[in-house]
Amino acid sequence: MEFDDYKADLYEAWHLRILRVCWFFTAVVFITELAMFFVFVNSKTSPIIPGTYIVFRVVLPTLINIIISIIVSFICLDNRMQIPKKNWASCIALTLISSNISLFHYFFPAVILLPCVSIFISAIFADKKIINVTALFVGIFSSVAIFLWARENSSLELILLIANCAVYFIIIICCYLLSLFIMKSQQQQVNFIYDAYLKQQELIEEMNIEPMTRLYNKTAFESCMKLYIQKFHNKEFTPHLVLIDIDHFKTVNDVYGHNAGDVVLVRLAELIRGKMKGSRRAFRFGGDEMVLLFGPESLEQIKSIVEELRTDFKNTQYDFRPKEPITLSIGIAAYYKGLNEKSWFELADSTMYKSKTNGRDSVYIA
């Protein structure tokens, strides 16, 4: 997994969490204001005008919150949308909803500071631009809410009004500064976790590598077979298994020694590694048998690659055997519904033996 993929998965989870918070805020504020409306209506000393209250304290703020939540839902749930855009959308949406609540419900002083939540949330994405813009929006909307609150409480002494306003702004500034520290901490944690993940993957990778040929081993092959079969059932592609056997390899070992046999194996592995890129996988199954697994490539592409491999290997000259070429027998088998790992391998194996029994140095397709 690449670092960007790792962060994308992490951020996608946060997009969904923020989306839930947006809808939660919308629902809670609507229910709370509706409950308060009925309390006020049934109160003999209620100062509210029912129609005005319903419009400006219940319907209008709820409608705005719903529209914002719907828009951010479409953005965050759209798989085509890039992750950075989703980061911006989720943070701005939460800022707008929390600011909307503070503007319409400023008569509760504590609610004026609700937008500060979005400043902390923006630190999760470790993007200073998002934090700065979020803090700017919070500052603007909170200033308006503070002004409205001060106007409603003009009967207070001037010094108390100034003190309250100053406290609000100090808290907002402190939230911004603290979010910058959180951002740095978040970056360090993400980097630490990913570094640990990479080291773990390196160890797993090393365990799955055959030392001499640097191809994957039999254990890795069995796991990869299951994965490719699953991809077939998910309708991603039709995988192909290629089984390669070195012709008369035992003779090479017996006549020229095992060191010579190792040279032949290493040469074949070098050629294989040069051709197995992307989703293609190469394995040393055992002895002189190599296995290749292909994913989305067509049979024509696979046959071309394998034929090129067979020719290049045949044209290789060895110091211990300069005049006689060493050849390959190769079998190709596509996976189809009804096969399991064992039967798929046996199909490729029997196809490879057709090459063996028909003169060797050839490629057969099941």
Short mmCIF file of C-alpha atoms in Angstrom, two decimals:
data_model
loop_
_atom_site.label_atom_id
_atom_site.label_comp_id
_atom_site.label_asym_id
_atom_site.label_seq_id
_atom_site.Cartn_x
_atom_site.Cartn_y
_atom_site.Cartn_z
CA MET A 1 0.00 0.00 0.00
CA GLU A 2 1.34 3.40 -0.98
CA PHE A 3 1.42 6.26 1.54
CA ASP A 4 -1.22 8.21 -0.42
CA ASP A 5 -3.51 5.16 -0.43
CA TYR A 6 -3.04 4.76 3.31
CA LYS A 7 -3.94 8.40 3.96
CA ALA A 8 -6.88 8.18 1.56
CA ASP A 9 -8.38 5.28 3.53
CA LEU A 10 -7.82 7.17 6.78
CA TYR A 11 -9.40 10.36 5.46
CA GLU A 12 -12.35 8.54 3.88
CA ALA A 13 -13.25 7.20 7.32
CA TRP A 14 -13.12 10.74 8.73
CA HIS A 15 -15.30 12.07 5.91
CA LEU A 16 -18.03 9.65 6.96
CA ARG A 17 -17.64 10.57 10.64
CA ILE A 18 -17.90 14.30 9.89
CA LEU A 19 -20.90 13.62 7.66
CA ARG A 20 -22.62 11.87 10.57
CA VAL A 21 -21.79 14.83 12.84
CA CYS A 22 -23.38 17.24 10.34
CA TRP A 23 -26.61 15.24 10.28
CA PHE A 24 -26.46 14.79 14.06
CA PHE A 25 -26.16 18.55 14.63
CA THR A 26 -29.03 19.15 12.22
CA ALA A 27 -31.33 16.66 13.95
CA VAL A 28 -30.44 17.64 17.53
CA VAL A 29 -30.91 21.38 16.93
CA PHE A 30 -34.24 20.80 15.18
CA ILE A 31 -35.58 18.57 17.98
CA THR A 32 -34.28 20.90 20.71
CA GLU A 33 -35.77 24.03 19.17
CA LEU A 34 -39.07 22.28 18.53
CA ALA A 35 -39.21 21.14 22.16
CA MET A 36 -38.37 24.66 23.37
CA PHE A 37 -41.09 26.08 21.14
CA PHE A 38 -43.74 23.95 22.83
CA VAL A 39 -42.34 24.88 26.24
CA PHE A 40 -42.49 28.59 25.41
CA VAL A 41 -45.95 28.35 23.86
CA ASN A 42 -47.34 26.71 26.99
CA SER A 43 -45.65 29.25 29.24
CA LYS A 44 -47.82 32.15 30.36
CA THR A 45 -44.82 34.49 30.49
CA SER A 46 -43.42 33.47 27.10
CA PRO A 47 -41.79 36.40 25.27
CA ILE A 48 -41.85 34.72 21.85
CA ILE A 49 -44.09 35.27 18.86
CA PRO A 50 -44.99 31.72 17.71
CA GLY A 51 -44.92 32.34 13.96
CA THR A 52 -41.66 34.28 14.05
CA TYR A 53 -40.05 31.72 16.34
CA ILE A 54 -41.00 28.79 14.11
CA VAL A 55 -39.61 30.51 11.01
CA PHE A 56 -36.37 31.97 12.39
CA ARG A 57 -35.52 29.46 15.10
CA VAL A 58 -36.76 26.17 13.66
CA VAL A 59 -37.59 26.11 9.95
CA LEU A 60 -34.95 28.41 8.43
CA PRO A 61 -31.86 27.15 10.34
CA THR A 62 -32.95 23.52 9.91
CA LEU A 63 -33.52 24.01 6.17
CA ILE A 64 -30.04 25.56 5.78
CA ASN A 65 -28.45 22.70 7.75
CA ILE A 66 -30.27 20.07 5.68
CA ILE A 67 -29.17 21.67 2.39
CA ILE A 68 -25.54 21.80 3.56
CA SER A 69 -25.70 18.19 4.81
CA ILE A 70 -27.18 16.95 1.52
CA ILE A 71 -24.51 18.73 -0.54
CA VAL A 72 -21.62 17.40 1.55
CA SER A 73 -23.20 13.91 1.48
CA PHE A 74 -23.13 13.90 -2.32
CA ILE A 75 -19.52 15.09 -2.33
CA CYS A 76 -18.19 12.69 0.32
CA LEU A 77 -20.02 9.64 -1.05
CA ASP A 78 -18.94 10.26 -4.65
CA ASN A 79 -16.11 7.81 -5.42
CA ARG A 80 -15.02 9.98 -8.35
CA MET A 81 -14.34 12.97 -6.12
CA GLN A 82 -10.70 13.49 -5.14
CA ILE A 83 -9.75 13.10 -1.49
CA PRO A 84 -8.43 16.70 -1.03
CA LYS A 85 -11.76 18.09 -2.29
CA LYS A 86 -13.62 15.86 0.17
CA ASN A 87 -11.35 17.13 2.96
CA TRP A 88 -12.28 20.72 2.12
CA ALA A 89 -15.97 19.95 1.67
CA SER A 90 -16.36 18.11 4.97
CA CYS A 91 -14.55 20.81 6.98
CA ILE A 92 -16.39 23.71 5.33
CA ALA A 93 -19.73 21.94 5.76
CA LEU A 94 -19.17 21.38 9.47
CA THR A 95 -18.05 25.01 9.83
CA LEU A 96 -21.16 26.32 8.06
CA ILE A 97 -23.54 24.14 10.05
CA SER A 98 -21.99 24.99 13.43
CA SER A 99 -21.84 28.68 12.45
CA ASN A 100 -25.44 28.57 11.30
CA ILE A 101 -26.43 27.22 14.71
CA SER A 102 -24.48 29.95 16.52
CA LEU A 103 -25.98 32.73 14.35
CA PHE A 104 -29.59 31.66 14.84
CA HIS A 105 -29.21 30.67 18.50
CA TYR A 106 -26.75 33.26 19.78
CA PHE A 107 -28.98 34.01 22.78
CA PHE A 108 -27.36 30.92 24.35
CA PRO A 109 -23.80 32.27 24.91
CA ALA A 110 -22.16 28.84 24.91
CA VAL A 111 -23.51 28.12 21.40
CA ILE A 112 -21.49 31.04 20.00
CA LEU A 113 -18.34 28.95 20.52
CA LEU A 114 -19.76 25.85 18.76
CA PRO A 115 -17.92 26.63 15.46
CA CYS A 116 -14.62 26.11 17.31
CA VAL A 117 -15.34 22.38 17.01
CA SER A 118 -14.76 22.62 13.25
CA ILE A 119 -11.31 24.18 13.82
CA PHE A 120 -10.22 21.11 15.79
CA ILE A 121 -11.75 18.75 13.24
CA SER A 122 -9.88 20.48 10.39
CA ALA A 123 -6.57 19.58 12.09
CA ILE A 124 -7.26 15.90 11.37
CA PHE A 125 -6.43 16.36 7.69
CA ALA A 126 -3.02 17.88 8.52
CA ASP A 127 -3.50 20.66 5.97
CA LYS A 128 -2.65 24.15 7.24
CA LYS A 129 -4.64 25.83 4.45
CA ILE A 130 -7.81 24.05 5.56
CA ILE A 131 -7.16 25.06 9.17
CA ASN A 132 -6.55 28.69 8.20
CA VAL A 133 -9.68 28.96 6.05
CA THR A 134 -11.79 27.18 8.67
CA ALA A 135 -10.48 29.51 11.40
CA LEU A 136 -11.19 32.53 9.17
CA PHE A 137 -14.80 31.45 8.61
CA VAL A 138 -15.23 30.72 12.31
CA GLY A 139 -13.83 34.15 13.18
CA ILE A 140 -16.20 35.93 10.77
CA PHE A 141 -19.36 34.04 11.74
CA SER A 142 -18.54 34.14 15.45
CA SER A 143 -17.96 37.91 15.24
CA VAL A 144 -21.45 38.33 13.81
CA ALA A 145 -22.92 36.06 16.50
CA ILE A 146 -21.05 37.97 19.23
CA PHE A 147 -22.31 41.27 17.83
CA LEU A 148 -25.90 39.99 17.84
CA TRP A 149 -25.49 38.70 21.38
CA ALA A 150 -24.01 42.04 22.54
CA ARG A 151 -26.89 43.93 20.92
CA GLU A 152 -29.42 41.74 22.73
CA ASN A 153 -27.59 42.31 26.01
CA SER A 154 -26.98 46.04 25.64
CA SER A 155 -28.37 46.56 29.14
CA LEU A 156 -25.15 45.08 30.54
CA GLU A 157 -22.39 47.42 31.57
CA LEU A 158 -20.03 48.28 28.73
CA ILE A 159 -17.05 46.79 30.54
CA LEU A 160 -18.87 43.45 30.88
CA LEU A 161 -19.80 43.43 27.20
CA ILE A 162 -16.21 44.14 26.18
CA ALA A 163 -14.91 41.50 28.59
CA ASN A 164 -17.31 38.85 27.25
CA CYS A 165 -16.44 39.65 23.63
CA ALA A 166 -12.72 39.56 24.43
CA VAL A 167 -13.07 36.15 26.08
CA TYR A 168 -14.88 34.78 23.01
CA PHE A 169 -12.13 35.96 20.66
CA ILE A 170 -9.35 34.71 22.95
CA ILE A 171 -10.97 31.26 23.03
CA ILE A 172 -11.25 31.21 19.22
CA ILE A 173 -7.59 32.22 18.82
CA CYS A 174 -6.52 29.58 21.35
CA CYS A 175 -8.53 26.95 19.46
CA TYR A 176 -6.74 27.91 16.25
CA LEU A 177 -3.28 27.72 17.83
CA LEU A 178 -4.09 24.43 19.52
CA SER A 179 -5.34 22.99 16.23
CA LEU A 180 -1.93 23.74 14.67
CA PHE A 181 -0.27 21.69 17.40
CA ILE A 182 -2.81 18.91 16.84
CA MET A 183 -2.03 19.02 13.11
CA LYS A 184 1.68 18.49 13.73
CA SER A 185 0.94 15.68 16.14
CA GLN A 186 -1.41 14.10 13.61
CA GLN A 187 1.27 14.25 10.91
CA GLN A 188 3.80 12.60 13.23
CA GLN A 189 1.37 9.85 14.20
CA VAL A 190 0.41 9.11 10.60
CA ASN A 191 4.06 8.98 9.54
CA PHE A 192 4.99 6.76 12.49
CA ILE A 193 2.15 4.33 11.84
CA TYR A 194 2.91 4.16 8.14
CA ASP A 195 6.64 3.63 8.74
CA ALA A 196 5.80 0.76 11.09
CA TYR A 197 3.43 -0.64 8.47
CA LEU A 198 6.12 -0.47 5.78
CA LYS A 199 8.63 -2.27 7.98
CA GLN A 200 6.09 -4.97 8.67
CA GLN A 201 5.36 -5.30 4.95
CA GLU A 202 9.09 -5.54 4.21
CA LEU A 203 9.43 -8.40 6.70
CA ILE A 204 6.42 -10.19 5.24
CA GLU A 205 7.75 -9.60 1.73
CA GLU A 206 11.16 -11.00 2.69
CA MET A 207 9.52 -14.10 4.18
CA ASN A 208 7.73 -14.67 0.87
CA ILE A 209 10.84 -14.28 -1.31
CA GLU A 210 12.94 -17.26 -2.41
CA PRO A 211 16.56 -16.17 -1.68
CA MET A 212 18.41 -17.39 -4.77
CA THR A 213 16.00 -16.39 -7.54
CA ARG A 214 14.40 -13.43 -5.67
CA LEU A 215 11.02 -14.67 -6.90
CA TYR A 216 8.09 -15.29 -4.58
CA ASN A 217 8.01 -18.70 -2.90
CA LYS A 218 5.39 -21.46 -2.86
CA THR A 219 3.60 -20.06 0.20
CA ALA A 220 3.15 -16.70 -1.50
CA PHE A 221 1.94 -18.48 -4.64
CA GLU A 222 -0.83 -20.27 -2.78
CA SER A 223 -2.04 -16.99 -1.24
CA CYS A 224 -1.89 -15.18 -4.56
CA MET A 225 -3.86 -17.93 -6.29
CA LYS A 226 -6.71 -17.47 -3.83
CA LEU A 227 -6.61 -13.71 -4.34
CA TYR A 228 -6.73 -13.98 -8.14
CA ILE A 229 -9.58 -16.51 -7.98
CA GLN A 230 -11.49 -14.09 -5.76
CA LYS A 231 -10.88 -11.30 -8.27
CA PHE A 232 -12.33 -13.56 -10.97
CA HIS A 233 -15.49 -14.10 -8.92
CA ASN A 234 -15.64 -10.33 -8.34
CA LYS A 235 -15.61 -10.01 -12.15
CA GLU A 236 -12.41 -7.93 -12.15
CA PHE A 237 -10.51 -10.12 -14.64
CA THR A 238 -9.88 -13.68 -15.82
CA PRO A 239 -6.52 -14.81 -14.36
CA HIS A 240 -4.08 -17.05 -16.23
CA LEU A 241 -1.56 -19.43 -14.70
CA VAL A 242 1.67 -20.16 -16.58
CA LEU A 243 3.76 -23.16 -15.51
CA ILE A 244 7.39 -23.22 -16.69
CA ASP A 245 9.75 -26.19 -16.53
CA ILE A 246 13.41 -26.22 -17.63
CA ASP A 247 14.01 -29.01 -20.12
CA HIS A 248 16.59 -31.63 -19.08
CA PHE A 249 17.47 -29.66 -15.96
CA LYS A 250 18.48 -32.83 -14.12
CA THR A 251 21.04 -33.49 -16.84
CA VAL A 252 22.52 -30.02 -16.35
CA ASN A 253 22.92 -30.71 -12.63
CA ASP A 254 24.33 -34.21 -13.15
CA VAL A 255 26.78 -33.30 -15.91
CA TYR A 256 27.88 -29.77 -15.02
CA GLY A 257 27.16 -29.67 -11.30
CA HIS A 258 24.66 -27.91 -9.07
CA ASN A 259 26.47 -24.58 -9.36
CA ALA A 260 25.78 -24.65 -13.09
CA GLY A 261 22.14 -25.48 -12.35
CA ASP A 262 21.95 -22.48 -10.04
CA VAL A 263 23.32 -20.24 -12.80
CA VAL A 264 20.54 -21.45 -15.11
CA LEU A 265 17.86 -20.85 -12.47
CA VAL A 266 19.14 -17.36 -11.71
CA ARG A 267 19.22 -16.49 -15.41
CA LEU A 268 15.63 -17.65 -15.88
CA ALA A 269 14.56 -15.67 -12.81
CA GLU A 270 16.25 -12.52 -14.18
CA LEU A 271 14.37 -12.83 -17.45
CA ILE A 272 11.09 -13.46 -15.63
CA ARG A 273 11.50 -10.47 -13.32
CA GLY A 274 12.12 -8.24 -16.33
CA LYS A 275 8.75 -9.18 -17.82
CA MET A 276 6.53 -9.48 -14.74
CA LYS A 277 5.46 -5.90 -13.96
CA GLY A 278 2.30 -4.39 -12.48
CA SER A 279 -0.25 -6.98 -11.33
CA ARG A 280 1.80 -9.86 -12.76
CA ARG A 281 3.37 -12.21 -10.21
CA ALA A 282 6.22 -14.72 -10.53
CA PHE A 283 7.05 -17.61 -8.20
CA ARG A 284 9.56 -20.41 -7.80
CA PHE A 285 7.29 -23.36 -7.17
CA GLY A 286 10.05 -25.83 -6.49
CA GLY A 287 13.17 -27.24 -8.15
CA ASP A 288 13.26 -25.96 -11.72
CA GLU A 289 9.54 -25.13 -11.92
CA MET A 290 8.46 -21.51 -12.07
CA VAL A 291 4.89 -20.21 -12.00
CA LEU A 292 3.57 -16.95 -13.43
CA LEU A 293 0.19 -15.42 -12.58
CA PHE A 294 -1.36 -12.88 -14.93
CA GLY A 295 -4.35 -10.68 -14.15
CA PRO A 296 -6.07 -8.36 -16.65
CA GLU A 297 -3.83 -9.24 -19.62
CA SER A 298 -5.43 -10.99 -22.59
CA LEU A 299 -4.38 -14.48 -23.65
CA GLU A 300 -2.69 -13.01 -26.75
CA GLN A 301 -0.61 -10.65 -24.59
CA ILE A 302 0.34 -13.45 -22.22
CA LYS A 303 1.33 -15.78 -25.04
CA SER A 304 3.49 -13.03 -26.58
CA ILE A 305 5.26 -12.38 -23.25
CA VAL A 306 5.80 -16.09 -22.60
CA GLU A 307 7.07 -16.78 -26.13
CA GLU A 308 9.52 -13.89 -25.78
CA LEU A 309 10.67 -15.33 -22.46
CA ARG A 310 11.14 -18.79 -23.99
CA THR A 311 13.16 -17.36 -26.90
CA ASP A 312 15.35 -15.13 -24.71
CA PHE A 313 16.12 -18.02 -22.39
CA LYS A 314 16.91 -20.35 -25.27
CA ASN A 315 19.33 -17.78 -26.74
CA THR A 316 21.27 -17.49 -23.49
CA GLN A 317 24.78 -18.92 -23.70
CA TYR A 318 26.55 -20.43 -20.69
CA ASP A 319 30.30 -20.82 -20.18
CA PHE A 320 29.88 -24.41 -19.11
CA ARG A 321 27.74 -25.22 -22.17
CA PRO A 322 28.44 -22.67 -24.92
CA LYS A 323 26.96 -24.52 -27.90
CA GLU A 324 23.90 -26.37 -26.61
CA PRO A 325 20.87 -24.22 -25.72
CA ILE A 326 18.74 -24.90 -22.68
CA THR A 327 15.02 -24.71 -23.39
CA LEU A 328 11.69 -24.39 -21.62
CA SER A 329 8.41 -26.29 -21.68
CA ILE A 330 5.50 -24.01 -20.84
CA GLY A 331 1.79 -24.51 -20.18
CA ILE A 332 -0.86 -21.76 -19.94
CA ALA A 333 -4.24 -22.27 -18.26
CA ALA A 334 -7.00 -19.70 -17.80
CA TYR A 335 -9.11 -19.93 -14.68
CA TYR A 336 -12.81 -20.65 -15.12
CA LYS A 337 -15.76 -21.19 -12.82
CA GLY A 338 -15.72 -24.56 -11.07
CA LEU A 339 -11.95 -24.83 -10.67
CA ASN A 340 -10.24 -24.63 -7.30
CA GLU A 341 -6.58 -23.91 -6.60
CA LYS A 342 -5.52 -27.54 -7.01
CA SER A 343 -7.47 -28.27 -10.20
CA TRP A 344 -6.33 -24.99 -11.79
CA PHE A 345 -2.69 -25.83 -11.13
CA GLU A 346 -3.19 -29.40 -12.39
CA LEU A 347 -4.70 -28.03 -15.60
CA ALA A 348 -1.60 -25.88 -16.21
CA ASP A 349 0.65 -28.80 -15.24
CA SER A 350 -0.98 -31.21 -17.69
CA THR A 351 -0.79 -28.53 -20.41
CA MET A 352 2.91 -28.04 -19.73
CA TYR A 353 3.47 -31.81 -20.04
CA LYS A 354 1.94 -31.70 -23.52
CA SER A 355 4.95 -29.58 -24.42
CA LYS A 356 7.24 -32.12 -22.76
CA THR A 357 5.76 -35.01 -24.72
CA ASN A 358 5.73 -33.13 -28.01
CA GLY A 359 9.38 -32.22 -28.38
CA ARG A 360 9.74 -29.66 -25.57
CA ASP A 361 10.84 -26.02 -26.20
CA SER A 362 7.26 -24.86 -26.80
CA VAL A 363 4.23 -23.14 -25.31
CA TYR A 364 0.90 -24.98 -25.00
CA ILE A 365 -2.45 -23.46 -24.05
CA ALA A 366 -5.19 -25.35 -22.21
#
